[in-house]
Tab-separated table of C-alpha atoms (C1' of nucleotides) in Angstrom:
chain	number	residue	atom	x	y	z
L	49	MET	CA	0.000	0.000	0.000
L	50	PHE	CA	1.111	3.569	-0.776
L	51	ILE	CA	3.831	2.492	-3.180
L	52	SER	CA	2.686	3.516	-6.636
L	53	ASP	CA	4.721	1.971	-9.448
L	54	LEU	CA	7.918	2.372	-7.404
L	55	LEU	CA	7.200	5.930	-6.239
L	56	ASP	CA	7.033	5.893	-2.465
L	57	ILE	CA	3.981	7.917	-1.455
L	58	ARG	CA	3.793	7.163	2.242
L	59	ILE	CA	4.937	10.708	2.888
L	60	MET	CA	2.936	13.325	1.005
L	61	TYR	CA	3.035	17.103	0.943
L	62	ALA	CA	0.402	19.469	-0.342
L	63	LEU	CA	1.760	22.855	-1.332
L	64	VAL	CA	-0.890	25.539	-1.151
L	65	ASP	CA	0.030	28.544	-3.257
L	66	CYS	CA	-2.109	31.683	-3.455
L	67	ASN	CA	-2.530	32.729	-7.072
L	68	ASN	CA	-1.008	36.139	-7.890
L	69	PHE	CA	-1.346	36.842	-4.185
L	70	PHE	CA	-0.968	40.626	-3.904
L	71	VAL	CA	-3.195	41.185	-6.923
L	72	SER	CA	-5.788	38.792	-5.518
L	73	CYS	CA	-5.720	40.716	-2.214
L	74	GLU	CA	-6.418	43.987	-4.015
L	75	ARG	CA	-9.291	42.298	-5.833
L	76	VAL	CA	-10.877	41.122	-2.581
L	77	PHE	CA	-11.710	44.737	-1.763
L	78	ARG	CA	-12.045	46.024	-5.311
L	79	PRO	CA	-13.972	43.404	-7.258
L	80	GLN	CA	-14.001	45.712	-10.267
L	81	LEU	CA	-10.362	44.671	-10.791
L	82	GLU	CA	-11.506	41.128	-11.571
L	83	GLY	CA	-10.683	40.142	-15.152
L	84	LYS	CA	-8.528	43.263	-15.651
L	85	ALA	CA	-4.795	43.565	-16.209
L	86	VAL	CA	-3.474	44.550	-12.762
L	87	VAL	CA	0.001	44.942	-11.264
L	88	VAL	CA	1.101	45.613	-7.690
L	89	LEU	CA	4.158	47.826	-7.224
L	90	SER	CA	7.014	47.686	-4.724
L	91	ASN	CA	7.851	50.433	-2.243
L	92	ASN	CA	8.255	53.839	-3.843
L	93	ASP	CA	6.180	52.476	-6.740
L	94	GLY	CA	9.551	51.272	-7.986
L	95	CYS	CA	8.837	48.084	-9.865
L	96	VAL	CA	6.263	45.380	-10.501
L	97	VAL	CA	6.125	42.737	-7.755
L	98	ALA	CA	2.846	40.985	-8.607
L	99	ARG	CA	0.866	40.508	-11.792
L	100	SER	CA	-2.593	39.265	-12.656
L	101	ASN	CA	-2.889	36.588	-15.350
L	102	GLU	CA	-4.030	39.322	-17.739
L	103	SER	CA	-0.922	41.448	-17.170
L	104	LYS	CA	1.307	38.361	-17.436
L	105	ALA	CA	-0.305	37.689	-20.806
L	106	MET	CA	0.613	41.227	-21.871
L	107	GLY	CA	4.232	40.254	-21.408
L	108	ILE	CA	4.912	42.258	-18.238
L	109	LYS	CA	7.729	40.595	-16.334
L	110	MET	CA	8.277	40.327	-12.610
L	111	GLY	CA	10.545	43.157	-11.439
L	112	THR	CA	9.857	45.442	-14.406
L	113	PRO	CA	10.591	49.071	-13.454
L	114	PHE	CA	7.291	50.856	-13.231
L	115	TYR	CA	8.245	53.698	-15.566
L	116	GLN	CA	8.462	51.150	-18.381
L	117	VAL	CA	4.748	50.340	-18.102
L	118	ARG	CA	3.460	53.734	-16.991
L	119	ASP	CA	2.193	54.542	-20.476
L	120	MET	CA	-0.082	51.505	-20.398
L	121	VAL	CA	-1.529	52.722	-17.105
L	122	LYS	CA	-2.130	56.170	-18.563
L	123	ALA	CA	-3.770	54.610	-21.598
L	124	GLY	CA	-6.120	52.654	-19.338
L	125	ARG	CA	-4.869	49.251	-20.435
L	126	LEU	CA	-3.260	48.417	-17.105
L	127	ILE	CA	-4.212	49.115	-13.506
L	128	ALA	CA	-1.421	49.723	-10.984
L	129	CYS	CA	-1.712	49.371	-7.204
L	130	SER	CA	0.853	50.617	-4.687
L	131	SER	CA	1.645	47.832	-2.250
L	132	ASN	CA	-0.202	47.540	1.043
L	133	TYR	CA	1.709	44.948	3.038
L	134	THR	CA	-0.374	45.346	6.163
L	135	MET	CA	-3.452	44.258	4.272
L	136	TYR	CA	-1.649	41.384	2.541
L	137	GLY	CA	-0.319	40.132	5.887
L	138	ASP	CA	-3.804	40.244	7.327
L	139	LEU	CA	-5.373	38.252	4.488
L	140	SER	CA	-2.450	35.834	4.600
L	141	SER	CA	-3.122	34.968	8.235
L	142	ARG	CA	-6.781	34.409	7.460
L	143	VAL	CA	-5.842	31.938	4.701
L	144	MET	CA	-3.272	30.204	6.915
L	145	SER	CA	-5.693	29.670	9.779
L	146	ILE	CA	-8.180	27.962	7.477
L	147	LEU	CA	-5.415	25.657	6.231
L	148	ALA	CA	-4.133	24.971	9.745
L	149	GLU	CA	-7.555	23.798	10.887
L	150	ALA	CA	-7.793	21.217	8.120
L	151	VAL	CA	-4.584	19.202	8.623
L	152	PRO	CA	-2.420	17.887	11.477
L	153	ARG	CA	0.643	19.944	10.551
L	154	ILE	CA	1.352	23.007	8.435
L	155	GLU	CA	4.600	24.756	7.575
L	156	ILE	CA	4.054	28.345	6.544
L	157	TYR	CA	6.707	28.935	3.933
L	158	SER	CA	6.033	32.515	2.899
L	159	ILE	CA	3.282	35.105	2.938
L	160	ASP	CA	1.431	33.227	0.185
L	161	GLU	CA	2.561	29.610	0.474
L	162	ALA	CA	2.275	26.756	2.962
L	163	PHE	CA	3.145	23.080	2.968
L	164	LEU	CA	0.538	20.785	4.488
L	165	CYS	CA	1.800	17.440	5.741
L	166	MET	CA	-0.549	14.661	4.676
L	167	ASP	CA	1.466	11.606	5.689
L	168	GLY	CA	-0.295	8.284	5.701
L	169	MET	CA	-3.417	9.420	3.854
L	170	SER	CA	-4.517	7.909	0.567
L	171	PRO	CA	-4.062	10.054	-2.544
L	172	GLU	CA	-7.832	10.221	-2.962
L	173	LYS	CA	-8.339	11.488	0.558
L	174	ILE	CA	-5.593	14.104	0.145
L	175	GLU	CA	-7.148	15.307	-3.059
L	176	GLY	CA	-10.558	15.494	-1.379
L	177	ILE	CA	-9.245	17.645	1.461
L	178	SER	CA	-7.384	19.825	-1.029
L	179	ARG	CA	-10.452	20.459	-3.165
L	180	GLU	CA	-12.436	21.435	-0.100
L	181	LEU	CA	-9.680	23.864	0.889
L	182	VAL	CA	-9.594	25.513	-2.528
L	183	ALA	CA	-13.324	26.137	-2.285
L	184	LYS	CA	-13.278	27.222	1.347
L	185	VAL	CA	-10.433	29.741	1.022
L	186	ARG	CA	-12.073	31.231	-2.048
L	187	LYS	CA	-15.410	31.537	-0.366
L	188	TRP	CA	-14.324	32.718	3.079
L	189	VAL	CA	-11.359	34.953	2.243
L	190	GLY	CA	-11.826	35.574	-1.462
L	191	ILE	CA	-8.353	34.383	-2.461
L	192	PRO	CA	-7.896	31.792	-5.231
L	193	VAL	CA	-5.317	29.108	-4.410
L	194	SER	CA	-3.647	26.219	-6.250
L	195	ILE	CA	-2.562	23.018	-4.552
L	196	GLY	CA	0.182	20.635	-5.671
L	197	ILE	CA	0.400	17.200	-4.060
L	198	ALA	CA	3.524	15.022	-4.181
L	199	PRO	CA	5.916	12.952	-2.028
L	200	THR	CA	8.572	15.705	-1.822
L	201	LYS	CA	8.379	19.458	-1.519
L	202	THR	CA	10.243	20.031	-4.789
L	203	LEU	CA	7.791	17.800	-6.657
L	204	ALA	CA	4.843	19.423	-4.868
L	205	LYS	CA	6.052	22.774	-6.198
L	206	ILE	CA	6.016	21.378	-9.716
L	207	ALA	CA	2.542	19.921	-9.178
L	208	SER	CA	1.271	23.298	-8.009
L	209	HIS	CA	2.581	24.929	-11.202
L	210	PHE	CA	0.477	22.485	-13.211
L	211	ALA	CA	-2.521	23.101	-10.963
L	212	LYS	CA	-2.182	26.820	-11.572
L	213	LYS	CA	-1.403	26.697	-15.272
L	214	TYR	CA	-3.969	24.231	-16.587
L	215	PRO	CA	-7.621	24.950	-15.784
L	216	GLY	CA	-8.411	21.265	-16.297
L	217	TYR	CA	-6.974	20.495	-12.868
L	218	ARG	CA	-9.455	22.897	-11.225
L	219	GLY	CA	-6.775	24.033	-8.794
L	220	VAL	CA	-5.476	20.656	-7.582
L	221	CYS	CA	-2.805	18.485	-9.185
L	222	ARG	CA	-1.141	15.396	-7.728
L	223	ILE	CA	2.041	13.580	-8.666
L	224	ASP	CA	1.514	10.221	-7.039
L	225	SER	CA	2.809	7.661	-9.500
L	226	GLU	CA	6.068	7.068	-11.331
L	227	GLU	CA	4.338	7.651	-14.637
L	228	LYS	CA	3.011	11.067	-13.582
L	229	ARG	CA	6.349	12.022	-12.080
L	230	LEU	CA	8.264	11.353	-15.313
L	231	LYS	CA	5.631	13.101	-17.393
L	232	ALA	CA	5.691	16.155	-15.159
L	233	LEU	CA	9.507	16.329	-15.139
L	234	SER	CA	9.648	16.091	-18.928
L	235	LEU	CA	7.277	19.073	-19.210
L	236	THR	CA	9.134	21.245	-16.679
L	237	PRO	CA	11.944	23.506	-17.940
L	238	ILE	CA	14.944	23.268	-15.604
L	239	ARG	CA	14.770	26.976	-14.771
L	240	GLU	CA	11.335	26.451	-13.184
L	241	VAL	CA	12.594	23.923	-10.653
L	242	TRP	CA	12.640	25.067	-7.021
L	243	GLY	CA	16.250	25.799	-6.074
L	244	VAL	CA	17.438	26.406	-9.631
L	245	GLY	CA	17.782	30.121	-10.187
L	246	ARG	CA	18.984	32.188	-13.107
L	247	LYS	CA	22.697	31.504	-12.763
L	248	LEU	CA	22.355	27.774	-12.318
L	249	SER	CA	19.806	27.321	-15.080
L	250	VAL	CA	22.092	29.056	-17.584
L	251	SER	CA	24.939	26.783	-16.574
L	252	MET	CA	22.714	23.714	-16.838
L	253	GLU	CA	21.305	24.651	-20.211
L	254	GLN	CA	24.856	25.028	-21.496
L	255	LYS	CA	25.482	21.455	-20.396
L	256	GLY	CA	22.456	20.258	-22.341
L	257	ILE	CA	20.003	20.061	-19.444
L	258	ARG	CA	16.764	21.594	-20.664
L	259	THR	CA	14.129	19.917	-18.530
L	260	ALA	CA	13.879	18.523	-15.023
L	261	LEU	CA	13.875	15.073	-16.620
L	262	ASP	CA	17.249	15.752	-18.290
L	263	TYR	CA	18.541	16.676	-14.847
L	264	VAL	CA	17.446	13.561	-12.958
L	265	GLN	CA	18.840	11.348	-15.727
L	266	ARG	CA	22.403	12.525	-15.041
L	267	PRO	CA	24.395	10.300	-12.666
L	268	GLU	CA	24.541	11.392	-9.022
L	269	GLU	CA	28.331	11.702	-9.096
L	270	TRP	CA	28.164	14.064	-12.062
L	271	ILE	CA	25.623	16.215	-10.213
L	272	ARG	CA	27.755	16.245	-7.068
L	273	LYS	CA	30.851	17.282	-8.993
L	274	ASN	CA	29.135	20.115	-10.840
L	275	TYR	CA	26.485	21.373	-8.444
L	276	MET	CA	27.578	20.114	-5.049
L	277	LEU	CA	25.358	19.577	-2.051
L	278	HIS	CA	22.547	21.800	-3.196
L	279	GLY	CA	22.394	20.152	-6.614
L	280	VAL	CA	22.284	16.658	-5.135
L	281	ARG	CA	19.440	17.628	-2.845
L	282	THR	CA	17.355	18.873	-5.735
L	283	TRP	CA	18.277	15.765	-7.727
L	284	LEU	CA	17.090	13.436	-4.950
L	285	GLU	CA	13.921	15.428	-4.348
L	286	LEU	CA	12.995	15.278	-8.023
L	287	ARG	CA	13.477	11.508	-7.875
L	288	GLY	CA	11.005	11.303	-5.027
L	289	GLN	CA	13.349	11.080	-2.063
L	290	VAL	CA	12.742	13.604	0.725
L	291	CYS	CA	15.705	15.879	1.471
L	292	VAL	CA	14.230	19.284	2.120
L	293	GLU	CA	12.717	18.224	5.387
L	294	GLU	CA	13.891	20.611	8.039
L	295	GLU	CA	11.195	22.789	9.412
L	296	LEU	CA	11.906	26.455	9.271
L	297	PRO	CA	13.270	27.704	12.577
L	298	GLU	CA	10.750	29.692	14.569
L	299	LYS	CA	13.036	32.588	15.169
L	300	ARG	CA	14.844	34.548	12.539
L	301	LYS	CA	18.621	34.786	12.588
L	302	SER	CA	18.789	38.327	11.329
L	303	ILE	CA	16.355	41.197	10.920
L	304	CYS	CA	16.743	43.852	8.284
L	305	THR	CA	15.022	47.146	7.495
L	306	SER	CA	16.059	48.984	4.361
L	307	ARG	CA	14.486	51.364	1.887
L	308	SER	CA	15.327	53.179	-1.287
L	309	PHE	CA	14.897	56.930	-1.146
L	310	PRO	CA	12.487	58.656	-3.533
L	311	GLY	CA	15.460	60.581	-4.953
L	312	MET	CA	19.156	60.796	-4.199
L	313	ILE	CA	20.324	62.347	-0.928
L	314	THR	CA	23.697	63.679	0.155
L	315	ASP	CA	22.832	65.589	3.320
L	316	ARG	CA	24.343	63.897	6.348
L	317	ALA	CA	21.583	64.741	8.827
L	318	GLU	CA	18.842	63.651	6.476
L	319	ILE	CA	20.390	60.228	5.876
L	320	ALA	CA	21.248	59.818	9.568
L	321	ALA	CA	17.602	60.398	10.480
L	322	ARG	CA	16.537	57.670	8.054
L	323	VAL	CA	19.156	55.295	9.424
L	324	ALA	CA	17.775	56.029	12.903
L	325	ASP	CA	14.287	55.173	11.625
L	326	PHE	CA	15.427	51.861	10.174
L	327	ALA	CA	17.292	51.008	13.380
L	328	ALA	CA	14.229	51.838	15.481
L	329	LYS	CA	12.132	49.579	13.253
L	330	CYS	CA	14.681	46.763	13.674
L	331	ALA	CA	14.571	47.183	17.454
L	332	GLN	CA	10.790	47.005	17.391
L	333	LYS	CA	10.869	43.818	15.285
L	334	LEU	CA	13.441	42.365	17.710
L	335	ARG	CA	11.107	42.927	20.644
L	336	GLU	CA	8.191	41.400	18.749
L	337	GLU	CA	10.295	38.273	18.240
L	338	HIS	CA	11.426	38.384	21.841
L	339	SER	CA	15.022	38.474	20.628
L	340	ALA	CA	18.052	40.661	21.278
L	341	ALA	CA	20.970	41.429	18.977
L	342	LEU	CA	24.722	41.489	19.465
L	343	GLN	CA	25.523	43.074	16.135
L	344	VAL	CA	24.198	46.040	14.193
L	345	ASP	CA	25.193	46.558	10.545
L	346	VAL	CA	24.575	49.743	8.587
L	347	VAL	CA	24.752	49.798	4.793
L	348	LEU	CA	24.638	52.747	2.399
L	349	TYR	CA	24.126	52.543	-1.354
L	350	THR	CA	24.641	54.987	-4.156
L	351	ASN	CA	22.480	54.613	-7.268
L	352	ARG	CA	23.796	51.491	-9.015
L	353	PHE	CA	21.952	52.360	-12.236
L	354	ARG	CA	23.842	55.613	-12.677
L	355	ASP	CA	27.029	54.615	-14.476
L	356	ASP	CA	27.902	58.282	-14.753
L	357	LEU	CA	28.153	58.774	-10.983
L	358	PRO	CA	30.796	57.448	-8.554
L	359	GLN	CA	29.641	54.333	-6.717
L	360	TYR	CA	30.034	53.585	-3.019
L	361	PHE	CA	28.507	50.669	-1.066
L	362	PRO	CA	30.016	50.827	2.399
L	363	CYS	CA	29.005	48.672	5.359
L	364	ALA	CA	29.744	49.311	9.035
L	365	SER	CA	29.461	46.583	11.672
L	366	VAL	CA	29.026	47.511	15.317
L	367	ARG	CA	29.291	44.910	18.089
L	368	LEU	CA	27.263	45.479	21.236
L	369	PRO	CA	28.800	44.538	24.594
L	370	VAL	CA	25.501	43.004	25.721
L	371	ALA	CA	22.685	41.802	23.468
L	372	ALA	CA	20.101	44.566	23.190
L	373	SER	CA	16.643	45.170	21.801
L	374	ASN	CA	15.824	48.614	23.141
L	375	THR	CA	15.402	51.383	20.636
L	376	GLN	CA	17.970	53.756	22.128
L	377	GLU	CA	20.826	51.287	22.079
L	378	ILE	CA	20.147	49.935	18.590
L	379	VAL	CA	19.687	53.432	17.155
L	380	SER	CA	22.819	54.739	18.820
L	381	ALA	CA	24.895	51.805	17.548
L	382	ALA	CA	23.533	52.315	14.038
L	383	LEU	CA	24.338	56.030	14.108
L	384	ASN	CA	27.869	55.318	15.338
L	385	GLY	CA	28.318	52.911	12.439
L	386	PHE	CA	26.861	55.431	10.025
L	387	ASP	CA	29.366	58.083	11.138
L	388	THR	CA	32.290	55.823	10.233
L	389	ILE	CA	31.155	55.244	6.643
L	390	TYR	CA	29.327	58.403	5.599
L	391	ARG	CA	31.164	60.529	3.057
L	392	SER	CA	29.814	63.810	1.810
L	393	ASP	CA	31.037	63.404	-1.778
L	394	TYR	CA	28.451	60.815	-2.830
L	395	GLN	CA	24.760	60.848	-3.653
L	396	TYR	CA	22.962	58.092	-1.772
L	397	LYS	CA	19.927	56.200	-3.045
L	398	LYS	CA	19.307	53.675	-0.320
L	399	ALA	CA	20.278	52.693	3.209
L	400	GLY	CA	19.636	49.748	5.476
L	401	VAL	CA	20.113	48.458	8.997
L	402	THR	CA	20.494	44.758	9.867
L	403	VAL	CA	20.608	43.332	13.366
L	404	SER	CA	22.159	39.887	13.700
L	405	ASP	CA	23.744	37.441	16.085
L	406	LEU	CA	20.356	37.206	17.750
L	407	VAL	CA	19.725	35.545	21.081
L	408	ASP	CA	16.596	34.927	23.081
L	409	ALA	CA	15.745	38.037	25.090
L	410	ASP	CA	15.457	35.968	28.281
L	411	ALA	CA	18.886	34.464	27.805
L	412	VAL	CA	20.847	37.693	27.426
L	413	GLN	CA	24.301	37.141	28.855
L	414	ALA	CA	25.152	39.955	31.223
L	415	SER	CA	28.695	41.077	30.692
L	416	LEU	CA	31.008	41.104	33.698
L	417	PHE	CA	31.918	44.639	32.787
L	418	ASP	CA	28.427	45.865	32.185
L	419	TYR	CA	28.611	49.018	34.286
L	420	ASP	CA	25.577	50.374	32.488
L	421	ILE	CA	23.123	47.778	33.641
L	422	ASP	CA	20.804	50.292	35.318
L	423	ARG	CA	20.678	52.503	32.246
L	424	ARG	CA	19.947	49.440	30.102
L	425	ARG	CA	17.030	48.419	32.278
L	426	LYS	CA	15.532	51.888	32.067
L	427	GLN	CA	15.888	51.875	28.279
L	428	ASP	CA	14.250	48.469	28.055
L	429	ARG	CA	11.287	49.706	30.061
L	430	LEU	CA	10.976	52.823	27.927
L	431	SER	CA	10.937	50.688	24.792
L	432	GLU	CA	8.124	48.593	26.238
L	433	VAL	CA	6.102	51.726	26.798
L	434	MET	CA	6.840	52.929	23.259
L	435	ASP	CA	5.644	49.590	21.895
L	436	ARG	CA	2.353	49.891	23.718
L	437	VAL	CA	1.755	53.444	22.523
L	438	ASN	CA	2.806	52.611	18.978
L	439	ALA	CA	0.842	49.355	18.793
L	440	GLY	CA	-1.026	49.047	15.525
L	441	GLY	CA	1.758	50.375	13.372
L	442	HIS	CA	1.293	54.053	14.082
L	443	ASN	CA	4.580	55.547	15.207
L	444	LEU	CA	3.300	58.230	17.507
L	445	VAL	CA	6.298	58.052	19.848
L	446	ARG	CA	9.869	58.113	18.576
L	447	LEU	CA	13.348	59.264	19.418
L	448	ALA	CA	14.520	62.770	18.588
L	449	ALA	CA	17.109	61.248	16.230
L	450	GLN	CA	14.371	59.808	14.037
L	451	ARG	CA	12.497	61.625	11.323
L	452	SER	CA	9.292	63.439	12.080
L	453	GLY	CA	7.093	60.794	10.521
L	454	ASP	CA	6.700	57.082	10.093
L	455	TYR	CA	9.788	55.316	8.771
L	456	THR	CA	7.945	54.758	5.518
L	457	ASP	CA	6.946	58.386	5.221
L	458	GLY	CA	8.159	60.188	2.160
L	459	ILE	CA	8.153	57.084	0.015
L	460	ARG	CA	6.026	57.329	-3.037
L	461	SER	CA	2.747	55.402	-3.275
L	462	ASP	CA	0.612	57.143	-5.833
L	463	TYR	CA	-1.674	54.184	-6.411
L	464	ARG	CA	-2.441	53.183	-2.864
L	465	SER	CA	-5.769	51.628	-2.033
L	466	ARG	CA	-7.355	52.336	1.337
L	467	ARG	CA	-6.326	50.099	4.219
L	468	TYR	CA	-9.544	48.142	4.192
L	469	SER	CA	-8.557	45.406	6.600
L	470	THR	CA	-6.953	47.566	9.289
L	471	SER	CA	-8.686	50.140	11.361
L	472	LEU	CA	-7.109	53.492	12.123
L	473	ASP	CA	-6.582	54.731	8.591
L	474	GLU	CA	-10.178	54.063	7.833
L	475	VAL	CA	-11.214	56.294	10.707
L	476	ILE	CA	-8.911	59.053	9.531
L	477	GLU	CA	-10.134	58.780	5.975
L	478	ILE	CA	-13.783	58.872	6.931
L	479	ARG	CA	-13.291	61.876	9.156
C	20	DT	C1'	12.845	62.317	-13.582
C	21	DC	C1'	11.613	56.938	-12.529
C	22	DT	C1'	14.943	50.566	-11.301
C	23	DG	C1'	11.941	46.564	-4.093
C	24	DG	C1'	12.702	44.431	0.435
C	25	DG	C1'	13.674	40.725	3.562
C	26	DG	C1'	15.363	36.485	4.425
C	27	DT	C1'	18.305	31.674	4.246
C	28	DC	C1'	22.059	28.583	3.241
C	29	DC	C1'	26.444	27.240	1.194
C	30	DT	C1'	31.216	27.680	-0.124
C	31	DA	C1'	35.760	29.458	-0.615
C	32	DG	C1'	39.380	31.310	1.455
C	33	DG	C1'	41.879	33.595	5.134
C	34	DA	C1'	43.384	33.499	9.988
C	35	DC	C1'	44.967	30.884	13.388
C	36	DC	C1'	46.689	26.924	15.902
C	37	DC	C1'	49.529	22.911	16.732
Z	250	DT	C1'	68.123	31.126	1.901
Z	251	DC	C1'	65.168	27.560	3.354
Z	252	DT	C1'	60.171	28.182	4.632
Z	253	DG	C1'	55.182	21.471	6.331
Z	254	DG	C1'	50.629	20.143	6.632
Z	255	DG	C1'	46.358	19.529	8.547
Z	256	DG	C1'	42.558	20.957	11.270
Z	257	DT	C1'	39.073	24.463	12.868
Z	258	DC	C1'	36.765	28.690	12.954
Z	259	DC	C1'	35.065	32.789	10.973
Z	260	DT	C1'	33.585	35.880	7.431
Z	261	DA	C1'	32.417	37.720	2.950
Z	262	DG	C1'	30.108	36.994	-0.941
Z	263	DG	C1'	27.215	34.456	-4.010
Z	264	DA	C1'	23.124	32.026	-5.044
Z	265	DC	C1'	18.654	31.047	-4.018
Z	266	DC	C1'	13.741	31.912	-2.308
Z	267	DC	C1'	9.246	34.779	-2.173
DNA sequence: TCTGGGGTCCTAGGACCC
DNA sequence: TCTGGGGTCCTAGGACCC
């Protein structure tokens, strides 16, 4: 039982993938976008990060700079939405809780994807549950999803592509026999395989590997020699043997906040204030995770697309004597780092702050030479108060070093929809 | 004029030690 | 002038993901 023509299907994964997620979210609250060519833009309305089927069919690629499609928007052939990550996160958790109720175990992989573990169930039963979920998520949240079912995560990804691409599957596709596996691999270009990105796919195509089937037909030793550990893992997964098994760790290992500026900036104080904002945001995320950081990195970027201007991408690393998560300490470390790398003869386009070397906030190792322990405790308490006041994403309280608005203030979002699923903005807009 | 943001893992190579 | 070899640890950078 559960061995289908030599494909072991005792372990089965169902990958649930929300179709064109950000676009689908916008459509939940603006049904008039249904059937239209729609794109969602990144911060600053910089480039395209999500596309509806209609805009994909027009040939618009992921990551296209917005100015290249602006004419279509003006001509009324394309609708653009500025991104609204708060709303997407909210709809995502609604989808995930429906999925979590239906199966014994779920691994949330990203904002729009989750693996459901269906071990020990018959393929028919798994498909039944999956079809119910497709209908339920559509009806209760309004988001269309596709589900791919297979004995490994890499194969489940491929199955979900088929489920999404061919309407005949009605949203659910399973790879549960050797015959289906080989058929699916032969129809999958190597560049579409999970774990094979642009660089690798070019290298593979040069070696005559066009499809996933070409890849699995190479000997293991050849794969190991050319593509090392990562390549062997993909090779085994495509053959039906589970390798990508580890659950994602609950806590992140680093936290980063970075933004491009609407234009280029040289002024020291203006950039420092933004760096302070990013650092404050990192500190807030640290506290949400109940973590503390030992290292703070600050990065500056000039505009990499301007060949005519001098380029400068410095990074400063600051070690903290004791792991910290309070806003004052993280901001002050970031500003110290900034001072060591800032130079007034460049035009900057972007900056970022990363906190890393994270430890659990309860397990912070007090340093023997921590003479500042009282000050630290006061700062920690102040940060707690700031979190309570700022709860809900509205930065009413901030340090003097920060800018006089939210850390996302000043970024362009000309096509923003209202924040339907969250509260305060709605109140302000109605008033 | 205009070109995203936030993560993870792996590997190569240097530093260091014996 | 000659100038080992092998192990470990750390970091920077590259590749990937969504």
